[in-house]
Amino acid sequence: MERGNKDMRSLIKLFEKREKNSTESVEDAVNNVLIQTPEKENGIEASEAENPAADLEALIERLERVTSRLERLPCFSDPIPSPKSQVASPVCLVTPPQVLIPTDNMSINGYQDILQGPLRTYLELSQKIGGDVATHAKLVNEAFQAQYGYIQLAASRSKPSQGEEMQLLSPTSEKISAIQQFREKNRVSTYFNHLSAISESIPALGWVAISPTPAPYVKEMNDAGQFYTNRVLKDWKEKDKTHIEWCRTWVQLLSDLQAYVKQYHTTGLVWSGKGGAPPPPPPGGPATAPDAREGITSNLRKVTSEMQTHKNPQLREGPAPFKAAPRGAPAKPLPTPGAGALPDKPPIFARDGKKWLIEYQKGNSNLVVENADMNNMVYMFRCRDSALTVRGKVNGVILDSCTKCAVVFDNLVSSIEFVNCQSVQMQVCGMTALQLNTRHLFSNVSTKLDKI
């Protein structure tokens, strides 16, 4: 027991010696800590000879205190925080926008207003919600910053070639892809609707590559994302008002972006036209007007006086380029639309499943469709001088290649359609939202709509 106590004391002295050999700042920190318990340590030394078990326990307690003090010193602490502490720490995951300096370019200043206004508010609300929304917002901020750099570039140079333009747009494109991929990797997230609202509408940043109407494109993307923002509003309306403000802020951010594009880049991104490499001239396109005339006329053949008709009237007596038809010749008749001469086939009036077939009827004014279902279609083909009555409500009626025919019906679900018909009549007896389709109709359709 006494030997163990001696070993323990030696270990304690070793730790204390390590403290004394530290830097001056470390020594001061150790001395401040050691001053706190001098009386307790003196009492432990006085009681060592009386009770060996108590002596051992006191030595262990003293060793723990010394170890604890050493761990609190800066030189012995771990400078690299653990991944777990990084997640639990309240460090902001969203990098706030940098302080922007106004310029003499109105386009850049207008985009700065978006970054410092609705974008900053969106980032703050996203950080307040936390979790995947805060991480997603960091990617959104990086995408807007990338586009801000692209707009600054456009204000300082002429428009690049198509290949270079795609290369300059790659940072913004990569950020948009990262935003959408984050949503796909977190489909089980509690905030999946939040992530989807951003992912569906973030392609609005692609307006820089759209012409001549980039502003409507931004609005279209904003509308696409509102399907999911409405879900967020529905799910969190009674839980947390922060999510409501988050949705409104994002929609307002894209609305402000649309107004900015409409004001400063109405027909597409405006390039300053100074600096940078000028776009190459079109292939074979000369640079000056004299060169242009020379390039156009270089391959033309010169007309001599012998070729001029006003000097040589005999040249006018050459063969005519075409021969006009004699005036008395009869014109070739055009094909008669509609049913024409009915083929020699027996008339048909039958029901085939959901379809009523009325074909090759001639001079029959008593055609009646009864007991039809709502999903039935009535098809009338190659009929002449006939009248059809449809009782009840059916899905639709089609008249195909009919001449001088009439159809009377009560109600329709979808529409009535006339295809390649001539002199047909229609009458609606019930209440219906009528949709009339005509294809290859060679004469007017006479309608009598009692109640629509």
CSV table of C-alpha atoms in Angstrom, one decimal:
chain,number,residue,atom,x,y,z
A,1,MET,CA,0.0,0.0,0.0
A,2,GLU,CA,2.8,2.4,1.0
A,3,ARG,CA,4.6,1.6,-2.3
A,4,GLY,CA,1.5,2.4,-4.3
A,5,ASN,CA,1.1,5.7,-2.5
A,6,LYS,CA,4.7,6.6,-3.3
A,7,ASP,CA,4.1,5.8,-7.0
A,8,MET,CA,1.0,8.0,-7.0
A,9,ARG,CA,2.9,10.9,-5.4
A,10,SER,CA,5.6,10.6,-8.0
A,11,LEU,CA,3.0,10.7,-10.8
A,12,ILE,CA,1.5,13.8,-9.3
A,13,LYS,CA,4.8,15.5,-9.0
A,14,LEU,CA,5.5,14.6,-12.6
A,15,PHE,CA,2.3,16.4,-13.7
A,16,GLU,CA,3.1,19.4,-11.5
A,17,LYS,CA,6.6,19.6,-13.0
A,18,ARG,CA,5.1,19.6,-16.5
A,19,GLU,CA,3.0,22.5,-15.5
A,20,LYS,CA,6.0,24.5,-14.2
A,21,ASN,CA,7.9,23.9,-17.5
A,22,SER,CA,5.1,25.5,-19.6
A,23,THR,CA,5.2,29.0,-21.0
A,24,GLU,CA,4.7,32.0,-18.7
A,25,SER,CA,1.0,32.4,-19.6
A,26,VAL,CA,0.4,28.7,-18.8
A,27,GLU,CA,2.2,29.1,-15.5
A,28,ASP,CA,0.0,31.9,-14.5
A,29,ALA,CA,-3.1,29.9,-15.4
A,30,VAL,CA,-1.8,26.9,-13.3
A,31,ASN,CA,-0.9,29.1,-10.4
A,32,ASN,CA,-4.4,30.7,-10.4
A,33,VAL,CA,-5.9,27.2,-10.3
A,34,LEU,CA,-3.6,25.8,-7.7
A,35,ILE,CA,-4.3,28.7,-5.3
A,36,GLN,CA,-7.9,27.5,-5.1
A,37,THR,CA,-7.2,24.4,-3.0
A,38,PRO,CA,-4.0,24.8,-0.9
A,39,GLU,CA,-5.7,24.0,2.4
A,40,LYS,CA,-7.2,20.8,1.1
A,41,GLU,CA,-3.8,19.5,-0.1
A,42,ASN,CA,-2.1,20.4,3.2
A,43,GLY,CA,-4.8,18.5,5.0
A,44,ILE,CA,-4.2,15.5,2.8
A,45,GLU,CA,-0.5,15.5,3.5
A,46,ALA,CA,-1.1,15.7,7.3
A,47,SER,CA,-3.4,12.7,7.2
A,48,GLU,CA,-1.2,10.5,5.1
A,49,ALA,CA,0.4,8.7,8.1
A,50,GLU,CA,-2.9,8.2,9.9
A,51,ASN,CA,-5.0,6.3,7.4
A,52,PRO,CA,-3.4,4.6,4.3
A,53,ALA,CA,-6.8,4.0,2.6
A,54,ALA,CA,-7.9,7.6,3.0
A,55,ASP,CA,-4.4,8.6,1.9
A,56,LEU,CA,-4.8,6.7,-1.4
A,57,GLU,CA,-8.3,8.1,-2.0
A,58,ALA,CA,-7.0,11.6,-1.4
A,59,LEU,CA,-4.1,11.1,-3.8
A,60,ILE,CA,-6.5,9.9,-6.5
A,61,GLU,CA,-8.7,13.0,-6.0
A,62,ARG,CA,-5.6,15.2,-6.1
A,63,LEU,CA,-4.5,13.6,-9.4
A,64,GLU,CA,-7.9,14.1,-10.9
A,65,ARG,CA,-7.8,17.8,-10.0
A,66,VAL,CA,-4.4,18.3,-11.5
A,67,THR,CA,-5.4,16.4,-14.7
A,68,SER,CA,-8.5,18.6,-15.0
A,69,ARG,CA,-6.5,21.8,-14.7
A,70,LEU,CA,-4.1,20.6,-17.3
A,71,GLU,CA,-6.9,19.8,-19.8
A,72,ARG,CA,-8.2,23.4,-19.4
A,73,LEU,CA,-4.9,24.9,-20.4
A,74,PRO,CA,-4.7,26.3,-24.0
A,75,CYS,CA,-1.4,24.5,-24.8
A,76,PHE,CA,-2.8,21.1,-23.9
A,77,SER,CA,-6.1,21.4,-25.6
A,78,ASP,CA,-7.0,19.9,-28.9
A,79,PRO,CA,-6.9,22.7,-31.6
A,80,ILE,CA,-9.1,20.7,-34.0
A,81,PRO,CA,-12.7,20.5,-33.0
A,82,SER,CA,-14.5,17.2,-33.4
A,83,PRO,CA,-17.1,16.7,-36.1
A,84,LYS,CA,-19.7,16.3,-33.4
A,85,SER,CA,-18.9,19.6,-31.8
A,86,GLN,CA,-19.2,21.2,-35.2
A,87,VAL,CA,-22.7,20.1,-35.7
A,88,ALA,CA,-23.8,21.0,-32.2
A,89,SER,CA,-22.1,24.4,-32.2
A,90,PRO,CA,-24.3,27.4,-32.9
A,91,VAL,CA,-22.0,28.6,-35.8
A,92,CYS,CA,-24.0,30.1,-38.6
A,93,LEU,CA,-24.1,27.7,-41.6
A,94,VAL,CA,-25.1,30.5,-44.0
A,95,THR,CA,-22.4,32.9,-45.0
A,96,PRO,CA,-24.1,36.4,-45.1
A,97,PRO,CA,-23.7,38.4,-48.2
A,98,GLN,CA,-20.6,40.6,-48.4
A,99,VAL,CA,-20.8,44.3,-48.0
A,100,LEU,CA,-21.4,45.7,-51.5
A,101,ILE,CA,-20.2,49.0,-52.7
A,102,PRO,CA,-22.5,51.0,-55.0
A,103,THR,CA,-21.1,51.6,-58.5
A,104,ASP,CA,-22.0,53.9,-61.4
A,105,ASN,CA,-23.6,51.0,-63.2
A,106,MET,CA,-27.4,50.8,-62.6
A,107,SER,CA,-27.6,47.1,-63.4
A,108,ILE,CA,-25.0,46.2,-60.8
A,109,ASN,CA,-26.6,48.4,-58.2
A,110,GLY,CA,-30.0,46.9,-58.9
A,111,TYR,CA,-28.7,43.4,-58.3
A,112,GLN,CA,-27.0,44.6,-55.1
A,113,ASP,CA,-30.4,45.7,-53.9
A,114,ILE,CA,-31.6,42.1,-54.3
A,115,LEU,CA,-28.6,40.6,-52.5
A,116,GLN,CA,-28.9,43.0,-49.6
A,117,GLY,CA,-32.7,43.0,-49.4
A,118,PRO,CA,-34.8,39.9,-50.0
A,119,LEU,CA,-31.9,37.5,-50.3
A,120,ARG,CA,-30.5,38.5,-46.9
A,121,THR,CA,-33.9,38.1,-45.3
A,122,TYR,CA,-34.3,34.7,-46.8
A,123,LEU,CA,-30.9,33.6,-45.5
A,124,GLU,CA,-31.8,34.9,-42.0
A,125,LEU,CA,-35.1,33.0,-41.9
A,126,SER,CA,-33.4,29.9,-43.3
A,127,GLN,CA,-30.9,30.0,-40.5
A,128,LYS,CA,-33.7,30.5,-38.0
A,129,ILE,CA,-35.4,27.3,-39.2
A,130,GLY,CA,-32.1,25.5,-39.3
A,131,GLY,CA,-31.4,21.9,-40.4
A,132,ASP,CA,-31.5,21.1,-44.1
A,133,VAL,CA,-33.1,24.4,-44.9
A,134,ALA,CA,-30.1,26.3,-43.5
A,135,THR,CA,-27.7,24.1,-45.4
A,136,HIS,CA,-29.7,24.5,-48.6
A,137,ALA,CA,-29.8,28.3,-48.2
A,138,LYS,CA,-26.0,28.3,-48.2
A,139,LEU,CA,-26.0,26.8,-51.7
A,140,VAL,CA,-28.6,29.3,-52.8
A,141,ASN,CA,-26.5,32.2,-51.5
A,142,GLU,CA,-23.5,30.8,-53.5
A,143,ALA,CA,-25.6,30.6,-56.6
A,144,PHE,CA,-26.7,34.3,-56.4
A,145,GLN,CA,-23.1,35.4,-55.6
A,146,ALA,CA,-21.9,33.5,-58.7
A,147,GLN,CA,-24.5,35.3,-60.9
A,148,TYR,CA,-23.6,38.6,-59.3
A,149,GLY,CA,-20.0,38.0,-60.5
A,150,TYR,CA,-21.3,37.2,-64.0
A,151,ILE,CA,-23.3,40.4,-64.2
A,152,GLN,CA,-20.3,42.4,-63.1
A,153,LEU,CA,-18.3,40.7,-65.9
A,154,ALA,CA,-21.1,41.6,-68.5
A,155,ALA,CA,-20.8,45.3,-67.4
A,156,SER,CA,-17.1,45.4,-68.2
A,157,ARG,CA,-16.7,43.6,-71.5
A,158,SER,CA,-18.4,42.7,-74.8
A,159,LYS,CA,-20.4,39.6,-75.4
A,160,PRO,CA,-18.2,36.5,-75.6
A,161,SER,CA,-18.4,33.7,-78.1
A,162,GLN,CA,-20.9,30.9,-77.5
A,163,GLY,CA,-18.2,28.5,-76.2
A,164,GLU,CA,-16.7,31.1,-73.9
A,165,GLU,CA,-20.2,32.1,-72.6
A,166,MET,CA,-21.0,28.5,-71.6
A,167,GLN,CA,-17.7,28.4,-69.8
A,168,LEU,CA,-18.4,31.6,-67.9
A,169,LEU,CA,-21.8,30.4,-66.9
A,170,SER,CA,-20.5,27.1,-65.5
A,171,PRO,CA,-20.1,28.3,-61.9
A,172,THR,CA,-23.8,29.4,-61.7
A,173,SER,CA,-24.9,26.2,-63.5
A,174,GLU,CA,-22.9,24.0,-61.0
A,175,LYS,CA,-24.5,25.8,-58.0
A,176,ILE,CA,-28.0,25.2,-59.5
A,177,SER,CA,-27.2,21.5,-60.0
A,178,ALA,CA,-25.9,21.3,-56.4
A,179,ILE,CA,-29.1,22.8,-55.1
A,180,GLN,CA,-31.2,20.3,-56.9
A,181,GLN,CA,-29.0,17.3,-56.0
A,182,PHE,CA,-29.2,18.2,-52.3
A,183,ARG,CA,-33.0,17.9,-52.6
A,184,GLU,CA,-32.7,14.5,-54.2
A,185,LYS,CA,-30.4,13.3,-51.5
A,186,ASN,CA,-32.7,14.4,-48.7
A,187,ARG,CA,-36.1,13.2,-49.9
A,188,VAL,CA,-36.9,11.8,-46.4
A,189,SER,CA,-36.1,15.2,-44.8
A,190,THR,CA,-38.8,16.9,-42.6
A,191,TYR,CA,-38.3,20.0,-44.8
A,192,PHE,CA,-38.6,18.2,-48.1
A,193,ASN,CA,-41.3,20.6,-49.3
A,194,HIS,CA,-39.0,23.5,-48.5
A,195,LEU,CA,-36.1,22.0,-50.4
A,196,SER,CA,-38.5,21.2,-53.4
A,197,ALA,CA,-39.8,24.8,-53.5
A,198,ILE,CA,-36.2,26.1,-53.9
A,199,SER,CA,-35.1,23.3,-56.3
A,200,GLU,CA,-38.1,23.8,-58.7
A,201,SER,CA,-37.7,27.6,-58.9
A,202,ILE,CA,-33.9,28.1,-58.7
A,203,PRO,CA,-33.5,27.6,-62.5
A,204,ALA,CA,-34.8,31.2,-62.7
A,205,LEU,CA,-31.2,32.2,-62.4
A,206,GLY,CA,-30.8,30.8,-65.9
A,207,TRP,CA,-32.4,34.0,-67.3
A,208,VAL,CA,-28.9,35.3,-68.3
A,209,ALA,CA,-29.0,32.7,-71.1
A,210,ILE,CA,-32.6,33.5,-72.2
A,211,SER,CA,-33.5,35.9,-75.0
A,212,PRO,CA,-35.6,37.8,-76.1
A,213,THR,CA,-37.9,37.5,-73.1
A,214,PRO,CA,-36.0,36.5,-69.9
A,215,ALA,CA,-38.4,38.2,-67.4
A,216,PRO,CA,-41.4,35.9,-68.3
A,217,TYR,CA,-39.0,32.9,-67.8
A,218,VAL,CA,-38.2,34.0,-64.2
A,219,LYS,CA,-42.0,34.3,-63.5
A,220,GLU,CA,-42.6,30.8,-65.0
A,221,MET,CA,-39.9,29.3,-62.6
A,222,ASN,CA,-41.4,31.2,-59.7
A,223,ASP,CA,-44.8,29.8,-60.4
A,224,ALA,CA,-43.4,26.3,-60.6
A,225,GLY,CA,-42.0,26.6,-57.1
A,226,GLN,CA,-45.2,27.9,-55.6
A,227,PHE,CA,-46.7,24.5,-55.8
A,228,TYR,CA,-44.4,23.4,-52.9
A,229,THR,CA,-44.5,26.8,-51.1
A,230,ASN,CA,-48.3,26.3,-50.8
A,231,ARG,CA,-47.7,22.9,-49.2
A,232,VAL,CA,-45.3,24.5,-46.7
A,233,LEU,CA,-48.0,27.1,-45.9
A,234,LYS,CA,-50.6,24.4,-45.4
A,235,ASP,CA,-48.3,22.3,-43.2
A,236,TRP,CA,-46.9,25.0,-41.0
A,237,LYS,CA,-49.7,27.6,-40.8
A,238,GLU,CA,-50.7,26.5,-37.3
A,239,LYS,CA,-47.2,25.4,-36.1
A,240,ASP,CA,-44.6,28.1,-36.8
A,241,LYS,CA,-45.0,31.5,-38.4
A,242,THR,CA,-41.4,31.6,-39.4
A,243,HIS,CA,-42.1,29.1,-42.2
A,244,ILE,CA,-44.9,31.4,-43.5
A,245,GLU,CA,-42.5,34.3,-43.7
A,246,TRP,CA,-39.9,32.1,-45.3
A,247,CYS,CA,-42.2,31.2,-48.1
A,248,ARG,CA,-43.3,34.8,-48.7
A,249,THR,CA,-39.7,36.0,-48.7
A,250,TRP,CA,-38.6,33.5,-51.3
A,251,VAL,CA,-41.5,34.3,-53.6
A,252,GLN,CA,-40.8,38.0,-53.2
A,253,LEU,CA,-37.1,37.4,-53.9
A,254,LEU,CA,-37.9,35.9,-57.3
A,255,SER,CA,-40.5,38.6,-58.0
A,256,ASP,CA,-37.9,41.2,-57.4
A,257,LEU,CA,-35.5,39.4,-59.7
A,258,GLN,CA,-38.2,39.4,-62.4
A,259,ALA,CA,-38.7,43.1,-62.0
A,260,TYR,CA,-34.9,43.7,-62.1
A,261,VAL,CA,-34.6,41.7,-65.3
A,262,LYS,CA,-37.5,43.5,-66.9
A,263,GLN,CA,-36.0,46.9,-66.1
A,264,TYR,CA,-32.4,46.4,-66.9
A,265,HIS,CA,-32.2,43.4,-69.3
A,266,THR,CA,-35.6,43.4,-71.1
A,267,THR,CA,-34.5,41.4,-74.1
A,268,GLY,CA,-31.6,39.6,-72.6
A,269,LEU,CA,-28.4,40.2,-70.6
A,270,VAL,CA,-26.8,43.5,-71.7
A,271,TRP,CA,-23.1,43.4,-72.4
A,272,SER,CA,-21.1,46.7,-72.2
A,273,GLY,CA,-19.5,46.2,-75.6
A,274,LYS,CA,-16.1,47.4,-74.3
A,275,GLY,CA,-13.0,45.3,-73.5
A,276,GLY,CA,-12.7,41.5,-74.1
A,277,ALA,CA,-12.5,39.8,-77.4
A,278,PRO,CA,-15.0,41.1,-79.9
A,279,PRO,CA,-17.2,38.6,-81.5
A,280,PRO,CA,-15.9,37.2,-84.8
A,281,PRO,CA,-17.5,38.5,-88.0
A,282,PRO,CA,-19.8,36.2,-89.9
A,283,PRO,CA,-18.1,33.7,-92.2
A,284,GLY,CA,-17.3,35.5,-95.5
A,285,GLY,CA,-18.7,38.7,-94.2
A,286,PRO,CA,-16.6,41.8,-95.2
A,287,ALA,CA,-16.0,44.6,-92.7
A,288,THR,CA,-16.7,47.7,-94.9
A,289,ALA,CA,-19.4,48.8,-97.3
A,290,PRO,CA,-17.1,48.9,-100.4
A,291,ASP,CA,-15.7,45.5,-99.6
A,292,ALA,CA,-19.2,44.2,-99.2
A,293,ARG,CA,-20.3,45.5,-102.6
A,294,GLU,CA,-17.1,44.1,-104.2
A,295,GLY,CA,-17.7,40.7,-102.5
A,296,ILE,CA,-21.3,40.5,-103.7
A,297,THR,CA,-20.6,41.5,-107.3
A,298,SER,CA,-17.4,39.7,-107.9
A,299,ASN,CA,-19.0,36.6,-109.4
A,300,LEU,CA,-21.6,38.4,-111.5
A,301,ARG,CA,-21.2,38.5,-115.3
A,302,LYS,CA,-21.1,41.8,-117.1
A,303,VAL,CA,-24.0,42.6,-119.4
A,304,THR,CA,-22.8,43.9,-122.8
A,305,SER,CA,-24.8,46.1,-125.2
A,306,GLU,CA,-25.6,43.1,-127.4
A,307,MET,CA,-27.4,41.5,-124.4
A,308,GLN,CA,-29.6,44.5,-123.6
A,309,THR,CA,-33.2,44.1,-124.9
A,310,HIS,CA,-33.9,47.8,-125.2
A,311,LYS,CA,-31.1,48.0,-127.8
A,312,ASN,CA,-31.9,44.7,-129.5
A,313,PRO,CA,-35.7,44.3,-129.8
A,314,GLN,CA,-35.3,40.9,-131.6
A,315,LEU,CA,-34.2,39.4,-128.3
A,316,ARG,CA,-37.8,39.9,-127.0
A,317,GLU,CA,-39.2,37.4,-129.6
A,318,GLY,CA,-37.6,34.5,-127.9
A,319,PRO,CA,-39.5,31.5,-126.5
A,320,ALA,CA,-41.9,32.4,-123.7
A,321,PRO,CA,-41.1,31.0,-120.3
A,322,PHE,CA,-44.6,29.4,-120.1
A,323,LYS,CA,-47.6,29.0,-122.3
A,324,ALA,CA,-50.9,30.4,-121.0
A,325,ALA,CA,-54.0,28.2,-121.2
A,326,PRO,CA,-56.5,29.3,-123.8
A,327,ARG,CA,-59.4,31.4,-122.4
A,328,GLY,CA,-62.1,29.1,-123.8
A,329,ALA,CA,-60.7,26.0,-122.2
A,330,PRO,CA,-63.0,24.7,-119.3
A,331,ALA,CA,-61.4,24.7,-115.9
A,332,LYS,CA,-60.9,21.4,-114.2
A,333,PRO,CA,-63.6,20.9,-111.6
A,334,LEU,CA,-62.5,20.8,-108.0
A,335,PRO,CA,-63.4,17.7,-105.9
A,336,THR,CA,-66.8,18.1,-104.2
A,337,PRO,CA,-66.4,18.1,-100.4
A,338,GLY,CA,-68.7,16.1,-98.1
A,339,ALA,CA,-70.1,12.6,-98.7
A,340,GLY,CA,-70.5,12.9,-102.5
A,341,ALA,CA,-72.1,9.9,-104.1
A,342,LEU,CA,-72.8,7.3,-101.4
A,343,PRO,CA,-71.3,3.9,-102.0
A,344,ASP,CA,-73.6,1.0,-102.6
A,345,LYS,CA,-73.5,-0.2,-99.0
A,346,PRO,CA,-76.3,-1.1,-96.6
A,347,PRO,CA,-77.1,1.5,-93.9
A,348,ILE,CA,-75.9,0.7,-90.4
A,349,PHE,CA,-77.5,1.6,-87.1
A,350,ALA,CA,-75.9,-0.4,-84.3
A,351,ARG,CA,-74.2,-0.1,-80.9
A,352,ASP,CA,-70.7,-1.5,-80.5
A,353,GLY,CA,-69.7,-1.4,-76.9
A,354,LYS,CA,-69.4,2.3,-75.9
A,355,LYS,CA,-69.8,3.5,-79.5
A,356,TRP,CA,-73.0,4.1,-81.5
A,357,LEU,CA,-72.4,3.6,-85.2
A,358,ILE,CA,-74.8,5.3,-87.7
A,359,GLU,CA,-73.4,4.9,-91.3
A,360,TYR,CA,-74.6,5.2,-94.9
A,361,GLN,CA,-78.0,6.5,-94.0
A,362,LYS,CA,-79.8,8.3,-96.8
A,363,GLY,CA,-83.1,10.3,-96.4
A,364,ASN,CA,-83.8,8.9,-92.9
A,365,SER,CA,-85.1,11.6,-90.5
A,366,ASN,CA,-86.1,9.2,-87.7
A,367,LEU,CA,-82.7,8.2,-86.4
A,368,VAL,CA,-82.9,8.1,-82.6
A,369,VAL,CA,-80.3,7.1,-80.0
A,370,GLU,CA,-81.9,6.1,-76.7
A,371,ASN,CA,-80.8,4.6,-73.4
A,372,ALA,CA,-77.2,5.8,-74.0
A,373,ASP,CA,-74.7,6.0,-71.2
A,374,MET,CA,-72.7,9.0,-70.2
A,375,ASN,CA,-69.5,7.4,-71.5
A,376,ASN,CA,-70.9,6.6,-75.0
A,377,MET,CA,-69.8,8.2,-78.2
A,378,VAL,CA,-72.2,8.7,-81.2
A,379,TYR,CA,-70.4,8.4,-84.6
A,380,MET,CA,-72.3,9.4,-87.8
A,381,PHE,CA,-70.5,8.5,-91.0
A,382,ARG,CA,-71.3,9.1,-94.7
A,383,CYS,CA,-74.9,10.0,-94.2
A,384,ARG,CA,-77.0,12.3,-96.4
A,385,ASP,CA,-80.3,14.1,-96.0
A,386,SER,CA,-80.8,12.5,-92.5
A,387,ALA,CA,-81.6,13.7,-89.0
A,388,LEU,CA,-80.3,12.2,-85.8
A,389,THR,CA,-81.8,12.6,-82.3
A,390,VAL,CA,-79.7,11.8,-79.2
A,391,ARG,CA,-81.7,11.5,-76.0
A,392,GLY,CA,-80.0,11.6,-72.6
A,393,LYS,CA,-76.4,12.6,-71.9
A,394,VAL,CA,-73.5,11.1,-73.9
A,395,ASN,CA,-69.8,11.8,-74.0
A,396,GLY,CA,-69.7,13.3,-77.5
A,397,VAL,CA,-71.0,13.3,-81.0
A,398,ILE,CA,-69.0,13.1,-84.3
A,399,LEU,CA,-70.3,13.7,-87.8
A,400,ASP,CA,-67.8,12.5,-90.4
A,401,SER,CA,-68.2,13.1,-94.2
A,402,CYS,CA,-72.0,13.9,-93.9
A,403,THR,CA,-74.0,16.1,-96.2
A,404,LYS,CA,-77.3,17.9,-95.4
A,405,CYS,CA,-77.7,16.2,-92.0
A,406,ALA,CA,-79.0,17.4,-88.7
A,407,VAL,CA,-78.3,16.3,-85.1
A,408,VAL,CA,-80.4,17.1,-82.0
A,409,PHE,CA,-79.1,16.3,-78.5
A,410,ASP,CA,-79.9,17.0,-74.9
A,411,ASN,CA,-76.5,17.1,-73.1
A,412,LEU,CA,-72.9,16.4,-73.9
A,413,VAL,CA,-70.0,15.7,-71.6
A,414,SER,CA,-67.2,16.8,-73.9
A,415,SER,CA,-67.8,18.1,-77.4
A,416,ILE,CA,-69.5,17.7,-80.8
A,417,GLU,CA,-67.2,17.5,-83.8
A,418,PHE,CA,-67.8,17.9,-87.6
A,419,VAL,CA,-65.2,16.4,-89.9
A,420,ASN,CA,-65.3,17.1,-93.7
A,421,CYS,CA,-69.0,17.8,-93.6
A,422,GLN,CA,-71.2,20.0,-95.8
A,423,SER,CA,-74.5,21.8,-94.9
A,424,VAL,CA,-75.0,20.3,-91.4
A,425,GLN,CA,-77.2,21.6,-88.6
A,426,MET,CA,-77.1,21.2,-84.8
A,427,GLN,CA,-79.5,21.8,-82.0
A,428,VAL,CA,-78.9,21.6,-78.2
A,429,CYS,CA,-82.0,21.1,-76.1
A,430,GLY,CA,-80.5,20.8,-72.6
A,431,MET,CA,-77.9,22.6,-70.4
A,432,THR,CA,-74.3,22.0,-71.6
A,433,ALA,CA,-70.9,23.6,-71.8
A,434,LEU,CA,-70.6,23.2,-75.5
A,435,GLN,CA,-67.3,22.7,-77.3
A,436,LEU,CA,-67.6,22.8,-81.1
A,437,ASN,CA,-64.8,21.3,-83.2
A,438,THR,CA,-64.8,21.6,-87.0
A,439,ARG,CA,-62.2,20.1,-89.3
A,440,HIS,CA,-62.3,20.5,-93.1
A,441,LEU,CA,-65.7,22.1,-92.9
A,442,PHE,CA,-66.7,23.5,-96.3
A,443,SER,CA,-69.8,25.4,-95.4
A,444,ASN,CA,-71.3,27.1,-92.4
A,445,VAL,CA,-72.8,25.1,-89.5
A,446,SER,CA,-76.3,26.1,-88.7
A,447,THR,CA,-76.8,25.9,-85.0
A,448,LYS,CA,-79.8,26.4,-82.7
A,449,LEU,CA,-78.7,26.6,-79.1
A,450,ASP,CA,-81.7,26.6,-76.9
A,451,LYS,CA,-79.9,26.5,-73.5
A,452,ILE,CA,-76.2,26.9,-73.1
